[in-house]
PDB file of C-alpha atoms in Angstrom:
ATOM      1  CA  MET F   1      84.015  42.976 126.552  1.00 95.00           C
ATOM      2  CA  VAL F   2      82.774  40.302 125.123  1.00 97.00           C
ATOM      3  CA  PHE F   3      82.943  38.570 121.466  1.00 97.00           C
ATOM      4  CA  LEU F   4      79.956  36.296 120.278  1.00 97.00           C
ATOM      5  CA  THR F   5      79.644  34.577 116.888  1.00 96.00           C
ATOM      6  CA  ASP F   6      77.026  32.262 115.961  1.00 95.00           C
ATOM      7  CA  LYS F   7      75.937  30.518 112.363  1.00 94.00           C
ATOM      8  CA  GLY F   8      72.475  31.885 112.591  1.00 94.00           C
ATOM      9  CA  ARG F   9      69.527  29.466 111.622  1.00 93.00           C
ATOM     10  CA  VAL F  10      69.892  28.786 107.875  1.00 91.00           C
ATOM     11  CA  ARG F  11      73.573  28.683 107.174  1.00 87.00           C
ATOM     12  CA  SER F  12      75.478  25.344 106.997  1.00 86.00           C
ATOM     13  CA  HIS F  13      78.654  26.995 108.656  1.00 88.00           C
ATOM     14  CA  ASN F  14      80.202  30.049 109.827  1.00 93.00           C
ATOM     15  CA  GLU F  15      82.051  32.629 107.604  1.00 94.00           C
ATOM     16  CA  ASP F  16      82.083  35.271 109.874  1.00 95.00           C
ATOM     17  CA  ASN F  17      85.006  35.803 112.649  1.00 96.00           C
ATOM     18  CA  GLY F  18      86.850  38.461 114.985  1.00 97.00           C
ATOM     19  CA  GLY F  19      87.682  38.788 118.391  1.00 97.00           C
ATOM     20  CA  ILE F  20      89.005  41.428 120.836  1.00 98.00           C
ATOM     21  CA  PHE F  21      92.710  41.288 121.373  1.00 97.00           C
ATOM     22  CA  VAL F  22      95.038  43.542 123.939  1.00 96.00           C
ATOM     23  CA  ASN F  23      98.480  44.771 122.816  1.00 94.00           C
ATOM     24  CA  LYS F  24     101.875  44.824 124.832  1.00 91.00           C
ATOM     25  CA  ASP F  25     100.592  48.330 126.328  1.00 91.00           C
ATOM     26  CA  GLY F  26      97.269  46.961 127.239  1.00 92.00           C
ATOM     27  CA  THR F  27      95.232  48.906 124.334  1.00 94.00           C
ATOM     28  CA  ILE F  28      92.420  46.938 122.902  1.00 96.00           C
ATOM     29  CA  LEU F  29      91.551  46.383 119.513  1.00 97.00           C
ATOM     30  CA  ALA F  30      87.958  44.967 118.393  1.00 98.00           C
ATOM     31  CA  VAL F  31      87.658  43.277 115.260  1.00 98.00           C
ATOM     32  CA  VAL F  32      84.697  41.467 113.312  1.00 98.00           C
ATOM     33  CA  CYS F  33      85.051  40.048 109.579  1.00 97.00           C
ATOM     34  CA  ASP F  34      82.562  38.717 107.369  1.00 96.00           C
ATOM     35  CA  GLY F  35      83.897  36.564 104.482  1.00 94.00           C
ATOM     36  CA  MET F  36      82.529  35.374 101.426  1.00 89.00           C
ATOM     37  CA  GLY F  37      83.398  33.892  97.875  1.00 76.00           C
ATOM     38  CA  GLY F  38      85.001  30.889  96.761  1.00 60.00           C
ATOM     39  CA  HIS F  39      84.144  27.196  97.590  1.00 58.00           C
ATOM     40  CA  GLN F  40      83.725  27.614 101.261  1.00 66.00           C
ATOM     41  CA  ALA F  41      86.572  30.228 100.961  1.00 88.00           C
ATOM     42  CA  GLY F  42      84.535  32.764 102.673  1.00 89.00           C
ATOM     43  CA  ASP F  43      86.036  31.269 106.494  1.00 91.00           C
ATOM     44  CA  VAL F  44      89.263  30.936 104.949  1.00 92.00           C
ATOM     45  CA  ALA F  45      89.195  34.873 104.391  1.00 94.00           C
ATOM     46  CA  SER F  46      87.852  35.950 107.532  1.00 95.00           C
ATOM     47  CA  GLN F  47      90.038  33.340 109.464  1.00 95.00           C
ATOM     48  CA  LYS F  48      93.117  34.798 107.890  1.00 96.00           C
ATOM     49  CA  ALA F  49      92.562  38.288 108.371  1.00 96.00           C
ATOM     50  CA  VAL F  50      91.672  37.746 111.961  1.00 97.00           C
ATOM     51  CA  ASP F  51      94.717  35.592 112.400  1.00 97.00           C
ATOM     52  CA  HIS F  52      97.148  38.095 110.967  1.00 96.00           C
ATOM     53  CA  ILE F  53      95.670  41.193 112.518  1.00 97.00           C
ATOM     54  CA  ARG F  54      95.855  39.689 115.823  1.00 97.00           C
ATOM     55  CA  GLU F  55      99.548  38.410 115.704  1.00 96.00           C
ATOM     56  CA  LEU F  56     100.439  42.092 114.642  1.00 96.00           C
ATOM     57  CA  TRP F  57      98.331  43.622 117.038  1.00 96.00           C
ATOM     58  CA  GLU F  58     100.103  41.631 120.185  1.00 95.00           C
ATOM     59  CA  GLU F  59     103.281  42.390 119.054  1.00 93.00           C
ATOM     60  CA  SER F  60     102.799  46.251 118.600  1.00 93.00           C
ATOM     61  CA  ASN F  61     103.075  49.325 121.335  1.00 89.00           C
ATOM     62  CA  ASN F  62     102.842  53.079 121.290  1.00 89.00           C
ATOM     63  CA  VAL F  63      99.288  52.900 119.526  1.00 91.00           C
ATOM     64  CA  SER F  64      97.665  54.835 122.323  1.00 87.00           C
ATOM     65  CA  SER F  65      96.787  58.080 120.638  1.00 91.00           C
ATOM     66  CA  PRO F  66      94.510  58.917 117.696  1.00 92.00           C
ATOM     67  CA  GLU F  67      97.282  59.539 114.904  1.00 94.00           C
ATOM     68  CA  PRO F  68      99.602  56.225 115.426  1.00 95.00           C
ATOM     69  CA  ALA F  69      96.089  53.997 115.504  1.00 96.00           C
ATOM     70  CA  GLU F  70      95.340  55.542 112.095  1.00 96.00           C
ATOM     71  CA  ILE F  71      98.425  54.893 110.848  1.00 96.00           C
ATOM     72  CA  TRP F  72      98.599  51.437 112.117  1.00 96.00           C
ATOM     73  CA  PHE F  73      95.309  50.665 110.515  1.00 97.00           C
ATOM     74  CA  LYS F  74      96.733  52.092 107.037  1.00 95.00           C
ATOM     75  CA  THR F  75      99.784  49.955 106.893  1.00 95.00           C
ATOM     76  CA  TYR F  76      98.477  46.689 108.707  1.00 96.00           C
ATOM     77  CA  ILE F  77      94.835  46.350 106.904  1.00 96.00           C
ATOM     78  CA  GLY F  78      96.521  47.438 103.499  1.00 95.00           C
ATOM     79  CA  GLN F  79      99.119  44.714 103.908  1.00 95.00           C
ATOM     80  CA  ILE F  80      96.529  42.012 105.044  1.00 96.00           C
ATOM     81  CA  ASN F  81      94.481  42.988 101.961  1.00 97.00           C
ATOM     82  CA  GLN F  82      97.632  42.003 100.143  1.00 96.00           C
ATOM     83  CA  PHE F  83      98.211  39.072 101.429  1.00 96.00           C
ATOM     84  CA  LEU F  84      94.626  37.499 100.809  1.00 95.00           C
ATOM     85  CA  PHE F  85      94.551  38.604  97.342  1.00 95.00           C
ATOM     86  CA  ASP F  86      98.069  36.915  97.013  1.00 95.00           C
ATOM     87  CA  TYR F  87      96.477  33.727  98.633  1.00 94.00           C
ATOM     88  CA  ALA F  88      93.559  33.596  96.506  1.00 92.00           C
ATOM     89  CA  ASN F  89      95.272  33.625  93.315  1.00 91.00           C
ATOM     90  CA  ARG F  90      97.770  30.945  94.489  1.00 93.00           C
ATOM     91  CA  HIS F  91      95.237  28.899  95.683  1.00 90.00           C
ATOM     92  CA  GLU F  92      92.593  27.563  93.366  1.00 87.00           C
ATOM     93  CA  GLU F  93      89.750  26.900  95.376  1.00 86.00           C
ATOM     94  CA  CYS F  94      89.999  30.236  97.059  1.00 88.00           C
ATOM     95  CA  HIS F  95      89.649  32.510  93.817  1.00 87.00           C
ATOM     96  CA  GLY F  96      87.352  35.361  94.341  1.00 87.00           C
ATOM     97  CA  MET F  97      87.452  35.117  98.028  1.00 93.00           C
ATOM     98  CA  GLY F  98      87.151  37.969 100.379  1.00 94.00           C
ATOM     99  CA  THR F  99      86.126  39.381 103.897  1.00 96.00           C
ATOM    100  CA  THR F 100      84.545  42.623 105.190  1.00 96.00           C
ATOM    101  CA  ILE F 101      86.220  44.118 108.113  1.00 97.00           C
ATOM    102  CA  VAL F 102      85.519  46.645 110.940  1.00 98.00           C
ATOM    103  CA  ALA F 103      88.189  47.091 113.600  1.00 98.00           C
ATOM    104  CA  ALA F 104      88.285  49.672 116.572  1.00 98.00           C
ATOM    105  CA  ILE F 105      91.339  50.363 118.383  1.00 97.00           C
ATOM    106  CA  ILE F 106      90.016  52.009 122.011  1.00 95.00           C
ATOM    107  CA  GLY F 107      92.275  54.135 123.882  1.00 91.00           C
ATOM    108  CA  ASP F 108      91.327  56.665 127.087  1.00 88.00           C
ATOM    109  CA  SER F 109      88.749  58.735 125.861  1.00 89.00           C
ATOM    110  CA  PHE F 110      88.852  58.307 122.219  1.00 94.00           C
ATOM    111  CA  PHE F 111      88.534  55.298 119.208  1.00 96.00           C
ATOM    112  CA  THR F 112      89.844  54.930 116.141  1.00 97.00           C
ATOM    113  CA  ILE F 113      87.713  52.881 113.639  1.00 98.00           C
ATOM    114  CA  ALA F 114      88.883  51.004 110.295  1.00 97.00           C
ATOM    115  CA  HIS F 115      86.058  49.731 107.902  1.00 96.00           C
ATOM    116  CA  VAL F 116      85.949  47.945 104.601  1.00 96.00           C
ATOM    117  CA  GLY F 117      82.344  46.303 103.532  1.00 95.00           C
ATOM    118  CA  ASP F 118      79.270  46.053 104.889  1.00 94.00           C
ATOM    119  CA  SER F 119      80.175  45.295 108.609  1.00 96.00           C
ATOM    120  CA  ARG F 120      79.490  47.799 111.155  1.00 96.00           C
ATOM    121  CA  VAL F 121      80.377  49.973 114.322  1.00 97.00           C
ATOM    122  CA  TYR F 122      77.426  51.641 116.598  1.00 97.00           C
ATOM    123  CA  LEU F 123      78.181  53.880 119.667  1.00 96.00           C
ATOM    124  CA  ILE F 124      75.428  53.296 121.869  1.00 95.00           C
ATOM    125  CA  SER F 125      75.313  56.081 124.431  1.00 93.00           C
ATOM    126  CA  ASN F 126      72.867  58.709 125.927  1.00 90.00           C
ATOM    127  CA  GLY F 127      69.928  56.259 125.217  1.00 91.00           C
ATOM    128  CA  GLN F 128      70.712  56.323 121.652  1.00 93.00           C
ATOM    129  CA  ALA F 129      72.492  53.981 119.025  1.00 95.00           C
ATOM    130  CA  LYS F 130      74.656  55.901 116.388  1.00 95.00           C
ATOM    131  CA  GLN F 131      75.943  54.224 113.305  1.00 95.00           C
ATOM    132  CA  LEU F 132      79.557  55.308 112.798  1.00 96.00           C
ATOM    133  CA  THR F 133      80.323  53.416 109.645  1.00 95.00           C
ATOM    134  CA  GLU F 134      79.042  53.861 105.796  1.00 92.00           C
ATOM    135  CA  ASP F 135      78.254  50.697 104.325  1.00 91.00           C
ATOM    136  CA  GLN F 136      80.056  50.303 101.172  1.00 89.00           C
ATOM    137  CA  THR F 137      77.422  48.834  99.536  1.00 88.00           C
ATOM    138  CA  PHE F 138      75.741  49.220  95.820  1.00 88.00           C
ATOM    139  CA  VAL F 139      72.485  49.667  97.598  1.00 87.00           C
ATOM    140  CA  ASN F 140      73.921  52.832 100.092  1.00 85.00           C
ATOM    141  CA  GLU F 141      75.320  54.531  96.996  1.00 88.00           C
ATOM    142  CA  LEU F 142      72.057  54.529  95.699  1.00 89.00           C
ATOM    143  CA  VAL F 143      70.666  56.078  98.668  1.00 87.00           C
ATOM    144  CA  LYS F 144      73.469  58.778  98.985  1.00 87.00           C
ATOM    145  CA  SER F 145      72.939  59.679  95.522  1.00 89.00           C
ATOM    146  CA  GLY F 146      68.797  59.962  96.344  1.00 89.00           C
ATOM    147  CA  GLN F 147      67.581  57.706  93.922  1.00 91.00           C
ATOM    148  CA  ILE F 148      66.105  55.042  96.168  1.00 87.00           C
ATOM    149  CA  SER F 149      65.056  55.883  99.658  1.00 84.00           C
ATOM    150  CA  LYS F 150      66.450  54.310 103.104  1.00 80.00           C
ATOM    151  CA  GLU F 151      63.283  52.005 103.597  1.00 80.00           C
ATOM    152  CA  ASP F 152      63.549  50.901  99.853  1.00 83.00           C
ATOM    153  CA  ALA F 153      67.086  49.698 100.488  1.00 81.00           C
ATOM    154  CA  GLU F 154      66.141  47.418 103.216  1.00 78.00           C
ATOM    155  CA  HIS F 155      64.429  45.153 100.752  1.00 79.00           C
ATOM    156  CA  HIS F 156      66.417  46.010  97.706  1.00 83.00           C
ATOM    157  CA  PRO F 157      67.373  42.865  95.679  1.00 80.00           C
ATOM    158  CA  ARG F 158      70.963  43.763  95.418  1.00 81.00           C
ATOM    159  CA  LYS F 159      71.149  44.428  99.041  1.00 78.00           C
ATOM    160  CA  ASN F 160      74.211  41.923  99.555  1.00 77.00           C
ATOM    161  CA  VAL F 161      76.536  43.764  96.648  1.00 85.00           C
ATOM    162  CA  ILE F 162      79.324  45.136  98.407  1.00 88.00           C
ATOM    163  CA  LEU F 163      81.859  47.715  96.531  1.00 89.00           C
ATOM    164  CA  GLN F 164      84.611  46.783  98.579  1.00 90.00           C
ATOM    165  CA  ALA F 165      86.345  43.854 100.450  1.00 93.00           C
ATOM    166  CA  LEU F 166      89.864  42.773 101.925  1.00 95.00           C
ATOM    167  CA  GLY F 167      91.563  40.210  99.285  1.00 93.00           C
ATOM    168  CA  THR F 168      89.532  40.796  96.234  1.00 92.00           C
ATOM    169  CA  GLU F 169      91.523  43.474  94.802  1.00 92.00           C
ATOM    170  CA  LYS F 170      95.250  44.381  94.758  1.00 93.00           C
ATOM    171  CA  THR F 171      94.240  47.757  96.804  1.00 92.00           C
ATOM    172  CA  VAL F 172      91.272  48.549  99.034  1.00 94.00           C
ATOM    173  CA  LYS F 173      90.048  51.880 100.093  1.00 92.00           C
ATOM    174  CA  ILE F 174      89.889  51.664 104.030  1.00 95.00           C
ATOM    175  CA  ASP F 175      87.524  54.016 105.476  1.00 95.00           C
ATOM    176  CA  LEU F 176      89.051  55.677 108.969  1.00 97.00           C
ATOM    177  CA  LYS F 177      87.543  57.586 111.589  1.00 96.00           C
ATOM    178  CA  THR F 178      88.615  58.794 115.091  1.00 96.00           C
ATOM    179  CA  ILE F 179      85.996  59.953 117.795  1.00 95.00           C
ATOM    180  CA  THR F 180      86.482  61.222 121.049  1.00 93.00           C
ATOM    181  CA  TYR F 181      83.945  60.531 124.001  1.00 91.00           C
ATOM    182  CA  ASP F 182      83.402  61.757 127.217  1.00 88.00           C
ATOM    183  CA  ASP F 183      80.279  59.777 128.412  1.00 90.00           C
ATOM    184  CA  PRO F 184      80.225  56.690 129.068  1.00 92.00           C
ATOM    185  CA  GLY F 185      78.629  53.549 126.764  1.00 93.00           C
ATOM    186  CA  TYR F 186      79.125  50.697 124.426  1.00 95.00           C
ATOM    187  CA  LEU F 187      81.186  50.376 121.331  1.00 97.00           C
ATOM    188  CA  LEU F 188      79.416  47.630 119.278  1.00 97.00           C
ATOM    189  CA  LEU F 189      80.737  45.847 116.051  1.00 98.00           C
ATOM    190  CA  CYS F 190      78.783  43.488 114.158  1.00 97.00           C
ATOM    191  CA  SER F 191      78.465  41.740 110.947  1.00 96.00           C
ATOM    192  CA  ASP F 192      75.402  42.437 108.797  1.00 93.00           C
ATOM    193  CA  GLY F 193      73.799  39.170 110.040  1.00 94.00           C
ATOM    194  CA  LEU F 194      73.195  41.476 113.285  1.00 96.00           C
ATOM    195  CA  SER F 195      72.549  44.784 111.878  1.00 94.00           C
ATOM    196  CA  ASN F 196      69.984  43.473 108.722  1.00 91.00           C
ATOM    197  CA  LYS F 197      67.696  41.828 111.695  1.00 93.00           C
ATOM    198  CA  VAL F 198      67.734  44.212 115.057  1.00 94.00           C
ATOM    199  CA  ASN F 199      66.912  47.874 114.762  1.00 93.00           C
ATOM    200  CA  ASP F 200      68.692  50.747 116.801  1.00 93.00           C
ATOM    201  CA  LYS F 201      65.547  50.898 119.447  1.00 94.00           C
ATOM    202  CA  GLU F 202      66.559  47.221 119.933  1.00 94.00           C
ATOM    203  CA  LEU F 203      70.066  47.817 120.341  1.00 95.00           C
ATOM    204  CA  VAL F 204      70.079  50.403 122.946  1.00 95.00           C
ATOM    205  CA  GLU F 205      67.188  48.403 124.972  1.00 94.00           C
ATOM    206  CA  VAL F 206      69.466  45.426 125.136  1.00 95.00           C
ATOM    207  CA  LEU F 207      72.602  47.240 126.191  1.00 93.00           C
ATOM    208  CA  LYS F 208      71.098  49.861 128.640  1.00 89.00           C
ATOM    209  CA  SER F 209      69.518  46.885 130.689  1.00 85.00           C
ATOM    210  CA  GLU F 210      71.110  47.031 134.128  1.00 82.00           C
ATOM    211  CA  HIS F 211      70.584  43.634 135.500  1.00 82.00           C
ATOM    212  CA  HIS F 212      72.492  41.667 132.671  1.00 86.00           C
ATOM    213  CA  SER F 213      76.103  41.188 132.165  1.00 92.00           C
ATOM    214  CA  LEU F 214      77.849  42.104 129.008  1.00 94.00           C
ATOM    215  CA  GLU F 215      78.065  38.477 128.067  1.00 95.00           C
ATOM    216  CA  SER F 216      74.274  37.927 128.409  1.00 95.00           C
ATOM    217  CA  LYS F 217      73.630  41.314 126.301  1.00 95.00           C
ATOM    218  CA  ALA F 218      75.705  39.840 123.646  1.00 96.00           C
ATOM    219  CA  GLU F 219      73.423  36.726 123.660  1.00 96.00           C
ATOM    220  CA  THR F 220      70.235  38.385 123.783  1.00 96.00           C
ATOM    221  CA  LEU F 221      71.144  40.461 120.517  1.00 96.00           C
ATOM    222  CA  ILE F 222      72.268  37.015 118.606  1.00 97.00           C
ATOM    223  CA  LEU F 223      69.230  35.567 119.863  1.00 96.00           C
ATOM    224  CA  ARG F 224      66.704  38.390 118.540  1.00 96.00           C
ATOM    225  CA  ALA F 225      68.588  38.370 115.204  1.00 96.00           C
ATOM    226  CA  ASN F 226      68.047  34.365 115.084  1.00 96.00           C
ATOM    227  CA  GLU F 227      64.188  35.145 116.174  1.00 96.00           C
ATOM    228  CA  ASN F 228      63.944  37.642 113.214  1.00 94.00           C
ATOM    229  CA  GLY F 229      64.922  34.547 110.919  1.00 93.00           C
ATOM    230  CA  GLY F 230      68.824  34.249 111.480  1.00 92.00           C
ATOM    231  CA  GLU F 231      69.315  33.855 107.551  1.00 91.00           C
ATOM    232  CA  ASP F 232      72.749  34.780 107.898  1.00 92.00           C
ATOM    233  CA  ASN F 233      76.104  34.409 110.474  1.00 95.00           C
ATOM    234  CA  ILE F 234      75.610  36.671 113.573  1.00 96.00           C
ATOM    235  CA  THR F 235      78.846  38.262 115.010  1.00 97.00           C
ATOM    236  CA  VAL F 236      79.156  41.021 117.675  1.00 98.00           C
ATOM    237  CA  ALA F 237      81.773  42.438 119.633  1.00 98.00           C
ATOM    238  CA  ILE F 238      81.031  45.002 122.456  1.00 97.00           C
ATOM    239  CA  VAL F 239      83.438  46.950 124.427  1.00 96.00           C
ATOM    240  CA  GLU F 240      82.428  49.266 127.392  1.00 94.00           C
ATOM    241  CA  LEU F 241      83.514  52.801 127.339  1.00 94.00           C
ATOM    242  CA  SER F 242      84.378  53.815 130.594  1.00 85.00           C
ATOM    243  CA  VAL F 243      85.057  57.531 131.648  1.00 80.00           C
ATOM    244  CA  THR F 244      87.747  58.329 133.804  1.00 71.00           C
ATOM    245  CA  GLU F 245      87.043  60.986 136.452  1.00 58.00           C
ATOM    246  CA  GLU F 246      87.723  64.479 135.793  1.00 51.00           C
ATOM    247  CA  GLY F 247      91.443  65.466 136.457  1.00 39.00           C
ATOM    248  CA  SER F 248      92.641  61.776 136.689  1.00 38.00           C
ATOM    249  CA  GLY F 249      93.270  61.878 132.880  1.00 37.00           C
TER     250      GLY F 249
END
């Protein structure tokens, strides 16, 4: 597993954050946050969200099946939202700050995803990249209602308008999903600095190359995003999904 973040080629500082953390039972949690708003407060929002979720996760146990994983996300992402909202209200320089979050709890043969905003999770398996999250954005709503095409969405002037973020409102809508898997592959979490610049075909091509370590695959993805403009911060977390042999679990 590998986590990597880069400020890109244009921004002066990095408002993305995240990491891969292990709890008392050895269960993995991967997180990517993309902060925004306020005077340089985006990095405050994403940093605080990640610090919080890491502390909560490292103290947790018995979250190694789908139902407890979903309950854990509902409870604690709601708490983090409240914490950020209160913090922004108490600190004038942080008014309006918020952050996206995508997080995945990875157990044996299942993973549970929580998602707010427009950071994404992809499953790369069997030579395909499948996007598992739906962007909570103004433009994606237009696509879903048939008002514009997916191609139009790529270049829409309001592409960056997100409808949900942690910390901007008192309550937040968390998208939750649990998926069982029985094929090896990779779970990739990323900020839009990667997904706007590297297409599905390239994701598959980079991740299935057998001669490179996971670290160098992550570096290659960030390099490609930078080569394609690098206008935004770029963050990626990759966890390899291994499948236990039949009969052993």
